[in-house]
Amino acid sequence: MRGGNRVFAGLGTTIFSTMSSLAVTHGAINLGQGFPDDEGPEELRKRAAQAILDGPNQYPPAMGMPVLRQAVADHDNRFYDLGVDWEREVLVTSGATEALADCFLALLNPGDEVVLIEPFYDSYLPMVEVTGAKAVTVALEAPNWRLDPEALTRAFSDKTKLIVLNTPMNPTGKVFSEEELKRIAELALQHDAYVLLDEVYEHLVYAGSQHRTMMALPGMRDHCIRICSAGKSFSLTGWKIGYVTAAPTLLALVTKAHQFVTFTTPPALQIATAWGLGQDRTYFDDLARDLEVKRDILSKGLADVGFQVVPSQGTYFVTTDISGFGYQGSDLDFCKEITEKAGVSAIPVSAFFKPRETGEAVPQNMVRFCFSKQPAVLEESIARLKHYFS
Ligand code: PMP
Ligand code: GLN
């Protein structure tokens, strides 16, 4: 055995698979991996099923089916006034995960630096590192996930090629403010860096917060690549339909990688997603309102159990500080313990940090819970946790 790739061979199984399988083993309610516990909108599923019967079922164009590319452009123009040209500025991918990989592979060279804001989604780091680029991290300040502008400035250098901005943000539930977007944009322009916008939770934003895309800020249209996902906007996480919007020359670069990563994406799901994107604002508002109720049930319940709950402004997730329990182990140990003994699973936030070169431990006091579940399931989770901690 010659061994594998220097980045992937050294990695374990993702925290999402690990905690989901532990939840199954112990019959725990899975508030770990982020997915809704229903089948998703029936109309989209019907349309996808019909499209499989009617066809086409052979390879769609590599850029995506025109009907979906047009729907993405219309959606972006309607919600953000971005003036997107569907023929030259939209690419369909097999999920946002593929889109992220395409962007890193297409844009980075060994020696480049990429700024990642911690805690960050788990696929970013290995995909940056496999290109030979270096991830430079800037940690948000727990427990309120504040971005320190000085720390952000220090993360940039003359080698910075790219910064990833995930807003609304997994795992923190933070929605970046206009002021924060402006500061990041200013630094990106100063360093001539691209901004990779992971906006998969664009429609999962709750009262009092508003999603703004940096792509709409003055001077940023040609520096940003915007990635979204049908998985989140239509509560169909297994579909793996992603879409990328960027200026033509930038999108052409990303497409070079895409054509060799997956080349294309199942046509029936593209057709159904195109229909979904054409829904009016009420559909997206209802989606957010439904999740907001669930967020409130879980956040209040967790606070009653004794978790210090950090208010979630968006996404499927709420983060909590577990320091108050006086627990001696790591956040991973804590999540395993509540899975096995309380029957509720969660995700340790330390999994979203880059391991420190000094060997120093990353913060171990934060735990993420997913609230995209039926209210009764959330109530039952709270009852189990209350019982365990009382
Ligand atoms: N980015 C973030 C921040 C995510 O949370 C996820 C996962 N849900 C993805 C990207 C991947 O999305 P997809 O399932 O469309 O690949
Ligand atoms: N985005 C999902 C989460 O954060 C997980 C996706 C995955 O399992 N790779 O929970």
CSV table of C-alpha atoms and ligand atoms in Angstrom, one decimal:
chain,number,residue,atom,x,y,z
A,1,MET,CA,0.0,0.0,0.0
A,2,ARG,CA,1.5,3.3,-1.1
A,3,GLY,CA,-0.9,5.4,1.0
A,4,GLY,CA,-3.2,8.2,-0.2
A,5,ASN,CA,-3.3,11.9,-0.9
A,6,ARG,CA,-1.4,13.9,1.8
A,7,VAL,CA,-4.5,15.9,2.8
A,8,PHE,CA,-7.3,13.3,2.7
A,9,ALA,CA,-5.4,10.3,3.9
A,10,GLY,CA,-4.8,12.0,7.3
A,11,LEU,CA,-8.5,12.9,7.8
A,12,GLY,CA,-11.1,11.0,9.8
A,13,THR,CA,-14.8,10.7,9.0
A,14,THR,CA,-16.7,14.0,9.0
A,15,ILE,CA,-18.4,15.0,12.3
A,16,PHE,CA,-21.8,14.9,10.6
A,17,SER,CA,-21.5,11.2,9.6
A,18,THR,CA,-19.9,10.4,13.0
A,19,MET,CA,-22.7,12.0,15.0
A,20,SER,CA,-25.5,10.8,12.8
A,21,SER,CA,-24.4,7.2,13.0
A,22,LEU,CA,-23.9,7.5,16.8
A,23,ALA,CA,-27.5,8.8,17.0
A,24,VAL,CA,-28.8,5.8,15.0
A,25,THR,CA,-26.9,3.4,17.2
A,26,HIS,CA,-28.3,4.8,20.4
A,27,GLY,CA,-31.8,5.6,19.1
A,28,ALA,CA,-31.2,9.3,19.8
A,29,ILE,CA,-33.1,12.2,18.3
A,30,ASN,CA,-30.7,13.6,15.7
A,31,LEU,CA,-30.2,17.3,16.3
A,32,GLY,CA,-26.7,17.0,14.9
A,33,GLN,CA,-26.4,17.0,11.1
A,34,GLY,CA,-28.5,19.7,9.5
A,35,PHE,CA,-31.5,18.5,7.6
A,36,PRO,CA,-35.3,18.8,7.9
A,37,ASP,CA,-37.2,15.7,9.2
A,38,ASP,CA,-39.8,15.8,6.5
A,39,GLU,CA,-39.7,15.0,2.8
A,40,GLY,CA,-39.8,18.5,1.5
A,41,PRO,CA,-42.3,20.3,-0.7
A,42,GLU,CA,-44.6,17.9,-2.5
A,43,GLU,CA,-45.0,20.0,-5.6
A,44,LEU,CA,-41.2,20.0,-6.3
A,45,ARG,CA,-41.1,16.2,-5.7
A,46,LYS,CA,-44.0,15.7,-8.1
A,47,ARG,CA,-42.3,17.8,-10.8
A,48,ALA,CA,-39.1,16.0,-10.4
A,49,ALA,CA,-40.8,12.6,-10.6
A,50,GLN,CA,-42.7,13.8,-13.7
A,51,ALA,CA,-39.5,15.1,-15.3
A,52,ILE,CA,-37.9,11.7,-14.9
A,53,LEU,CA,-40.8,10.1,-16.7
A,54,ASP,CA,-41.0,12.7,-19.5
A,55,GLY,CA,-37.2,13.2,-19.9
A,56,PRO,CA,-34.7,14.3,-20.8
A,57,ASN,CA,-32.6,11.8,-18.9
A,58,GLN,CA,-29.4,12.0,-20.8
A,59,TYR,CA,-26.5,14.4,-20.0
A,60,PRO,CA,-27.7,18.0,-19.7
A,61,PRO,CA,-25.3,20.7,-20.8
A,62,ALA,CA,-22.2,21.1,-18.5
A,63,MET,CA,-23.2,24.7,-17.5
A,64,GLY,CA,-26.7,23.4,-16.4
A,65,MET,CA,-30.1,23.4,-18.1
A,66,PRO,CA,-31.1,26.7,-19.6
A,67,VAL,CA,-34.4,26.6,-17.6
A,68,LEU,CA,-32.6,26.5,-14.3
A,69,ARG,CA,-29.9,29.0,-15.3
A,70,GLN,CA,-32.6,31.4,-16.3
A,71,ALA,CA,-34.4,30.8,-13.0
A,72,VAL,CA,-31.3,31.4,-11.0
A,73,ALA,CA,-30.6,34.7,-12.8
A,74,ASP,CA,-34.2,35.8,-12.4
A,75,HIS,CA,-34.2,34.9,-8.7
A,76,ASP,CA,-30.9,36.8,-8.2
A,77,ASN,CA,-32.2,39.8,-10.1
A,78,ARG,CA,-35.5,39.8,-8.3
A,79,PHE,CA,-34.1,39.5,-4.7
A,80,TYR,CA,-30.8,41.4,-5.1
A,81,ASP,CA,-31.0,43.4,-8.3
A,82,LEU,CA,-27.7,41.9,-9.5
A,83,GLY,CA,-28.3,42.1,-13.2
A,84,VAL,CA,-27.2,38.5,-13.8
A,85,ASP,CA,-26.9,37.3,-17.4
A,86,TRP,CA,-28.1,33.7,-17.3
A,87,GLU,CA,-26.0,32.6,-20.3
A,88,ARG,CA,-22.6,33.8,-19.1
A,89,GLU,CA,-23.0,34.2,-15.4
A,90,VAL,CA,-24.7,31.1,-14.0
A,91,LEU,CA,-23.4,27.6,-13.5
A,92,VAL,CA,-25.3,24.6,-12.0
A,93,THR,CA,-23.4,22.1,-9.8
A,94,SER,CA,-24.1,19.0,-7.9
A,95,GLY,CA,-24.7,20.8,-4.6
A,96,ALA,CA,-23.0,23.7,-3.0
A,97,THR,CA,-20.3,21.3,-1.9
A,98,GLU,CA,-19.3,20.7,-5.5
A,99,ALA,CA,-19.4,24.4,-6.2
A,100,LEU,CA,-17.1,25.1,-3.3
A,101,ALA,CA,-14.6,22.4,-4.5
A,102,ASP,CA,-14.8,23.8,-8.1
A,103,CYS,CA,-13.9,27.3,-6.9
A,104,PHE,CA,-11.0,26.2,-4.8
A,105,LEU,CA,-9.6,23.9,-7.5
A,106,ALA,CA,-10.2,26.5,-10.2
A,107,LEU,CA,-8.7,29.6,-8.4
A,108,LEU,CA,-5.9,28.5,-6.1
A,109,ASN,CA,-2.3,27.7,-6.6
A,110,PRO,CA,0.3,26.4,-4.1
A,111,GLY,CA,1.5,29.2,-1.9
A,112,ASP,CA,-1.7,31.2,-2.2
A,113,GLU,CA,-3.5,32.1,1.1
A,114,VAL,CA,-7.2,31.8,1.8
A,115,VAL,CA,-8.8,33.6,4.7
A,116,LEU,CA,-11.4,31.4,6.5
A,117,ILE,CA,-13.6,32.8,9.3
A,118,GLU,CA,-13.8,30.4,12.2
A,119,PRO,CA,-15.9,28.4,13.0
A,120,PHE,CA,-16.2,27.4,9.3
A,121,TYR,CA,-18.1,24.7,7.3
A,122,ASP,CA,-16.0,21.5,7.3
A,123,SER,CA,-15.4,21.1,3.6
A,124,TYR,CA,-13.5,24.4,3.2
A,125,LEU,CA,-10.2,23.4,4.9
A,126,PRO,CA,-9.4,20.1,3.1
A,127,MET,CA,-10.4,21.5,-0.2
A,128,VAL,CA,-8.2,24.6,0.2
A,129,GLU,CA,-5.3,22.5,1.4
A,130,VAL,CA,-5.5,19.9,-1.4
A,131,THR,CA,-4.7,22.7,-3.9
A,132,GLY,CA,-1.5,23.5,-2.0
A,133,ALA,CA,-2.9,26.8,-0.8
A,134,LYS,CA,-2.7,27.8,2.9
A,135,ALA,CA,-5.7,28.5,5.1
A,136,VAL,CA,-5.3,31.5,7.3
A,137,THR,CA,-8.0,31.7,10.0
A,138,VAL,CA,-9.6,34.5,11.9
A,139,ALA,CA,-11.8,33.3,14.8
A,140,LEU,CA,-15.1,35.0,15.6
A,141,GLU,CA,-15.2,35.8,19.3
A,142,ALA,CA,-17.4,33.3,21.3
A,143,PRO,CA,-19.9,33.4,22.7
A,144,ASN,CA,-21.5,36.2,20.6
A,145,TRP,CA,-19.6,35.5,17.4
A,146,ARG,CA,-18.3,39.0,17.0
A,147,LEU,CA,-15.9,39.7,14.2
A,148,ASP,CA,-12.9,41.7,15.4
A,149,PRO,CA,-12.0,44.1,12.5
A,150,GLU,CA,-8.3,44.2,13.7
A,151,ALA,CA,-8.0,40.4,13.6
A,152,LEU,CA,-9.6,40.3,10.2
A,153,THR,CA,-7.1,42.9,8.9
A,154,ARG,CA,-4.2,40.8,10.3
A,155,ALA,CA,-5.4,37.7,8.4
A,156,PHE,CA,-4.8,39.4,5.0
A,157,SER,CA,-1.4,39.5,3.4
A,158,ASP,CA,0.0,40.0,-0.1
A,159,LYS,CA,-0.5,36.3,-0.7
A,160,THR,CA,-4.2,36.4,0.0
A,161,LYS,CA,-6.0,35.2,-3.1
A,162,LEU,CA,-9.5,34.5,-1.6
A,163,ILE,CA,-11.6,34.9,1.4
A,164,VAL,CA,-14.7,32.7,2.1
A,165,LEU,CA,-17.7,34.4,3.6
A,166,ASN,CA,-20.5,32.2,4.8
A,167,THR,CA,-23.6,34.3,5.6
A,168,PRO,CA,-26.0,33.3,7.1
A,169,MET,CA,-23.3,31.3,8.8
A,170,ASN,CA,-23.1,27.6,9.7
A,171,PRO,CA,-22.6,26.7,12.6
A,172,THR,CA,-23.1,30.0,14.4
A,173,GLY,CA,-26.4,31.2,13.0
A,174,LYS,CA,-24.8,34.6,12.5
A,175,VAL,CA,-26.0,36.9,9.8
A,176,PHE,CA,-23.2,39.3,8.9
A,177,SER,CA,-24.1,43.0,9.1
A,178,GLU,CA,-23.7,45.5,6.3
A,179,GLU,CA,-20.9,47.1,8.2
A,180,GLU,CA,-19.0,43.7,8.4
A,181,LEU,CA,-19.6,43.1,4.7
A,182,LYS,CA,-18.2,46.5,3.9
A,183,ARG,CA,-15.1,45.9,5.9
A,184,ILE,CA,-14.4,42.5,4.3
A,185,ALA,CA,-15.1,43.9,0.9
A,186,GLU,CA,-12.7,46.8,1.5
A,187,LEU,CA,-9.9,44.4,2.5
A,188,ALA,CA,-10.6,42.1,-0.4
A,189,LEU,CA,-10.3,45.0,-2.8
A,190,GLN,CA,-7.2,46.3,-1.2
A,191,HIS,CA,-5.6,42.9,-1.6
A,192,ASP,CA,-7.1,42.1,-5.0
A,193,ALA,CA,-8.7,39.0,-3.5
A,194,TYR,CA,-11.7,37.1,-4.6
A,195,VAL,CA,-14.6,36.7,-2.2
A,196,LEU,CA,-16.3,33.3,-2.2
A,197,LEU,CA,-19.8,33.8,-0.9
A,198,ASP,CA,-21.4,30.7,0.6
A,199,GLU,CA,-24.9,31.9,0.8
A,200,VAL,CA,-26.7,28.5,0.9
A,201,TYR,CA,-28.9,29.8,3.8
A,202,GLU,CA,-29.9,33.0,2.0
A,203,HIS,CA,-33.6,32.5,2.7
A,204,LEU,CA,-33.3,31.1,6.2
A,205,VAL,CA,-33.1,34.4,8.0
A,206,TYR,CA,-35.3,35.4,11.0
A,207,ALA,CA,-37.1,38.6,12.2
A,208,GLY,CA,-34.7,41.4,13.0
A,209,SER,CA,-32.0,40.2,10.6
A,210,GLN,CA,-31.7,40.7,6.9
A,211,HIS,CA,-29.5,38.8,4.4
A,212,ARG,CA,-27.4,41.0,2.2
A,213,THR,CA,-25.1,39.7,-0.5
A,214,MET,CA,-21.7,41.3,-0.8
A,215,MET,CA,-22.1,40.9,-4.5
A,216,ALA,CA,-24.4,43.9,-4.5
A,217,LEU,CA,-21.9,46.2,-2.8
A,218,PRO,CA,-20.3,48.9,-4.9
A,219,GLY,CA,-17.2,47.5,-6.7
A,220,MET,CA,-17.8,43.9,-5.6
A,221,ARG,CA,-19.8,42.5,-8.5
A,222,ASP,CA,-16.7,41.2,-10.4
A,223,HIS,CA,-14.8,40.1,-7.2
A,224,CYS,CA,-17.5,37.8,-5.8
A,225,ILE,CA,-18.6,34.3,-6.6
A,226,ARG,CA,-22.0,33.5,-5.0
A,227,ILE,CA,-22.9,29.9,-4.2
A,228,CYS,CA,-26.5,28.8,-3.2
A,229,SER,CA,-28.2,25.5,-2.8
A,230,ALA,CA,-31.7,24.0,-3.5
A,231,GLY,CA,-31.0,21.7,-0.5
A,232,LYS,CA,-31.6,24.7,1.8
A,233,SER,CA,-33.9,26.9,-0.1
A,234,PHE,CA,-36.3,24.0,-0.8
A,235,SER,CA,-35.7,21.8,2.3
A,236,LEU,CA,-34.4,18.9,0.0
A,237,THR,CA,-30.9,18.4,1.3
A,238,GLY,CA,-30.5,15.1,-0.5
A,239,TRP,CA,-31.0,16.6,-3.9
A,240,LYS,CA,-27.5,18.2,-4.1
A,241,ILE,CA,-28.4,21.0,-6.5
A,242,GLY,CA,-26.1,24.0,-6.3
A,243,TYR,CA,-25.8,27.1,-8.4
A,244,VAL,CA,-23.0,29.6,-8.8
A,245,THR,CA,-23.3,33.2,-9.9
A,246,ALA,CA,-20.2,35.2,-11.0
A,247,ALA,CA,-19.0,37.6,-13.6
A,248,PRO,CA,-18.2,35.9,-17.0
A,249,THR,CA,-14.4,35.6,-16.8
A,250,LEU,CA,-14.5,34.4,-13.2
A,251,LEU,CA,-17.3,31.9,-13.9
A,252,ALA,CA,-15.4,30.6,-16.9
A,253,LEU,CA,-12.5,29.7,-14.6
A,254,VAL,CA,-14.8,27.9,-12.2
A,255,THR,CA,-16.4,26.0,-15.1
A,256,LYS,CA,-13.0,24.6,-16.1
A,257,ALA,CA,-12.9,22.7,-12.8
A,258,HIS,CA,-16.6,21.8,-12.8
A,259,GLN,CA,-16.3,20.1,-16.2
A,260,PHE,CA,-13.9,17.6,-14.7
A,261,VAL,CA,-15.4,17.3,-11.2
A,262,THR,CA,-18.9,16.2,-12.1
A,263,PHE,CA,-19.5,17.7,-15.6
A,264,THR,CA,-23.2,17.9,-15.0
A,265,THR,CA,-26.2,17.3,-12.6
A,266,PRO,CA,-29.4,15.2,-12.8
A,267,PRO,CA,-31.8,16.9,-15.2
A,268,ALA,CA,-35.1,16.1,-13.5
A,269,LEU,CA,-33.9,17.8,-10.3
A,270,GLN,CA,-32.7,20.8,-12.3
A,271,ILE,CA,-36.2,21.2,-13.8
A,272,ALA,CA,-38.0,21.0,-10.5
A,273,THR,CA,-35.6,23.4,-8.9
A,274,ALA,CA,-36.2,25.9,-11.7
A,275,TRP,CA,-39.8,25.8,-10.8
A,276,GLY,CA,-39.1,26.3,-7.1
A,277,LEU,CA,-36.9,29.3,-7.8
A,278,GLY,CA,-39.8,30.9,-9.6
A,279,GLN,CA,-42.0,31.0,-6.5
A,280,ASP,CA,-42.9,34.4,-5.2
A,281,ARG,CA,-41.6,35.9,-2.0
A,282,THR,CA,-44.4,34.3,0.1
A,283,TYR,CA,-42.9,30.9,-0.4
A,284,PHE,CA,-39.5,32.0,1.0
A,285,ASP,CA,-41.1,34.1,3.8
A,286,ASP,CA,-43.2,31.1,4.9
A,287,LEU,CA,-40.1,28.9,4.9
A,288,ALA,CA,-38.3,31.3,7.2
A,289,ARG,CA,-41.4,31.8,9.4
A,290,ASP,CA,-41.8,28.1,9.9
A,291,LEU,CA,-38.2,27.7,10.9
A,292,GLU,CA,-38.3,30.7,13.2
A,293,VAL,CA,-41.0,29.0,15.3
A,294,LYS,CA,-38.8,25.9,15.5
A,295,ARG,CA,-35.8,28.0,16.4
A,296,ASP,CA,-37.7,29.6,19.2
A,297,ILE,CA,-39.0,26.3,20.7
A,298,LEU,CA,-35.5,24.8,20.7
A,299,SER,CA,-33.7,28.0,21.9
A,300,LYS,CA,-36.1,28.5,24.8
A,301,GLY,CA,-36.0,24.9,25.7
A,302,LEU,CA,-32.3,24.7,25.7
A,303,ALA,CA,-32.1,27.8,27.9
A,304,ASP,CA,-34.5,26.1,30.4
A,305,VAL,CA,-32.2,23.1,30.5
A,306,GLY,CA,-29.2,25.3,31.4
A,307,PHE,CA,-27.5,25.9,28.1
A,308,GLN,CA,-26.3,29.5,27.5
A,309,VAL,CA,-28.0,30.0,24.1
A,310,VAL,CA,-26.5,32.3,21.6
A,311,PRO,CA,-29.3,33.9,19.6
A,312,SER,CA,-29.5,32.5,16.1
A,313,GLN,CA,-30.3,35.0,13.3
A,314,GLY,CA,-30.4,32.5,10.5
A,315,THR,CA,-29.7,28.9,9.2
A,316,TYR,CA,-30.9,25.6,10.7
A,317,PHE,CA,-28.7,26.0,13.8
A,318,VAL,CA,-28.4,27.5,17.2
A,319,THR,CA,-25.1,27.4,19.2
A,320,THR,CA,-24.9,27.1,22.9
A,321,ASP,CA,-22.2,27.6,25.5
A,322,ILE,CA,-22.0,24.5,27.8
A,323,SER,CA,-19.6,26.0,30.3
A,324,GLY,CA,-22.4,26.4,32.9
A,325,PHE,CA,-22.6,22.6,33.2
A,326,GLY,CA,-19.1,22.4,34.7
A,327,TYR,CA,-18.5,19.5,32.3
A,328,GLN,CA,-14.9,18.3,32.4
A,329,GLY,CA,-14.4,16.7,28.9
A,330,SER,CA,-14.3,18.2,25.4
A,331,ASP,CA,-17.3,19.4,23.4
A,332,LEU,CA,-17.1,16.2,21.4
A,333,ASP,CA,-17.2,14.1,24.6
A,334,PHE,CA,-20.2,16.2,25.7
A,335,CYS,CA,-22.1,15.6,22.4
A,336,LYS,CA,-21.3,11.8,22.6
A,337,GLU,CA,-22.5,11.7,26.2
A,338,ILE,CA,-25.9,13.4,25.5
A,339,THR,CA,-26.3,11.2,22.4
A,340,GLU,CA,-25.7,8.0,24.4
A,341,LYS,CA,-27.3,8.9,27.7
A,342,ALA,CA,-29.9,11.6,27.1
A,343,GLY,CA,-30.9,10.4,23.7
A,344,VAL,CA,-30.3,13.7,21.8
A,345,SER,CA,-27.4,14.3,19.5
A,346,ALA,CA,-25.6,17.5,18.6
A,347,ILE,CA,-22.4,18.7,16.9
A,348,PRO,CA,-19.3,20.0,18.8
A,349,VAL,CA,-18.3,23.4,17.4
A,350,SER,CA,-14.6,22.6,17.7
A,351,ALA,CA,-15.0,20.5,14.5
A,352,PHE,CA,-15.4,23.8,12.6
A,353,PHE,CA,-11.9,25.1,13.6
A,354,LYS,CA,-8.5,24.6,11.9
A,355,PRO,CA,-6.3,22.5,14.2
A,356,ARG,CA,-3.7,24.8,15.7
A,357,GLU,CA,-0.1,24.5,14.4
A,358,THR,CA,1.1,25.0,17.9
A,359,GLY,CA,-0.9,21.9,19.0
A,360,GLU,CA,-2.9,24.2,21.3
A,361,ALA,CA,-6.6,23.1,21.8
A,362,VAL,CA,-9.3,25.0,20.0
A,363,PRO,CA,-12.3,26.2,22.1
A,364,GLN,CA,-14.2,23.2,23.5
A,365,ASN,CA,-17.2,24.9,25.1
A,366,MET,CA,-19.7,25.4,22.3
A,367,VAL,CA,-22.2,22.9,21.0
A,368,ARG,CA,-24.5,23.3,17.9
A,369,PHE,CA,-28.1,22.0,17.7
A,370,CYS,CA,-30.2,21.8,14.6
A,371,PHE,CA,-33.8,23.0,14.9
A,372,SER,CA,-35.2,22.1,11.4
A,373,LYS,CA,-37.4,19.4,13.0
A,374,GLN,CA,-41.1,19.0,13.8
A,375,PRO,CA,-42.1,20.9,16.9
A,376,ALA,CA,-43.1,17.7,18.8
A,377,VAL,CA,-39.6,16.3,18.1
A,378,LEU,CA,-38.0,19.4,19.5
A,379,GLU,CA,-40.2,19.3,22.6
A,380,GLU,CA,-39.3,15.7,23.1
A,381,SER,CA,-35.6,16.5,22.8
A,382,ILE,CA,-36.0,19.2,25.5
A,383,ALA,CA,-37.9,16.8,27.7
A,384,ARG,CA,-35.0,14.2,27.4
A,385,LEU,CA,-32.3,16.8,28.1
A,386,LYS,CA,-34.2,18.1,31.1
A,387,HIS,CA,-34.6,14.7,32.5
A,388,TYR,CA,-30.9,13.9,32.0
A,389,PHE,CA,-29.6,17.1,33.5
A,390,SER,CA,-32.0,17.2,36.4
B,1,PMP,N1,-22.1,25.4,2.8
B,1,PMP,C1,-22.7,25.3,4.0
B,1,PMP,C2,-22.4,26.5,4.9
B,1,PMP,C3,-23.4,24.3,4.4
B,1,PMP,O1,-23.9,24.2,5.7
B,1,PMP,C4,-23.7,23.2,3.5
B,1,PMP,C5,-24.4,22.0,4.0
B,1,PMP,N2,-25.5,22.0,4.2
B,1,PMP,C6,-23.1,23.3,2.2
B,1,PMP,C7,-22.4,24.4,1.9
B,1,PMP,C8,-23.4,22.2,1.2
B,1,PMP,O2,-24.6,22.3,0.6
B,1,PMP,P1,-25.0,21.1,-0.4
B,1,PMP,O3,-25.8,20.1,0.3
B,1,PMP,O4,-25.9,21.8,-1.5
B,1,PMP,O5,-23.8,20.5,-1.1
B,2,GLN,N1,-24.5,21.1,6.2
B,2,GLN,C1,-24.8,20.0,7.1
B,2,GLN,C2,-24.5,20.5,8.5
B,2,GLN,O1,-23.8,21.4,8.7
B,2,GLN,C3,-24.1,18.8,6.8
B,2,GLN,C4,-23.8,18.4,5.5
B,2,GLN,C5,-23.0,17.1,5.5
B,2,GLN,O2,-23.3,16.2,6.2
B,2,GLN,N2,-21.9,17.1,4.8
B,2,GLN,O3,-25.0,19.8,9.4
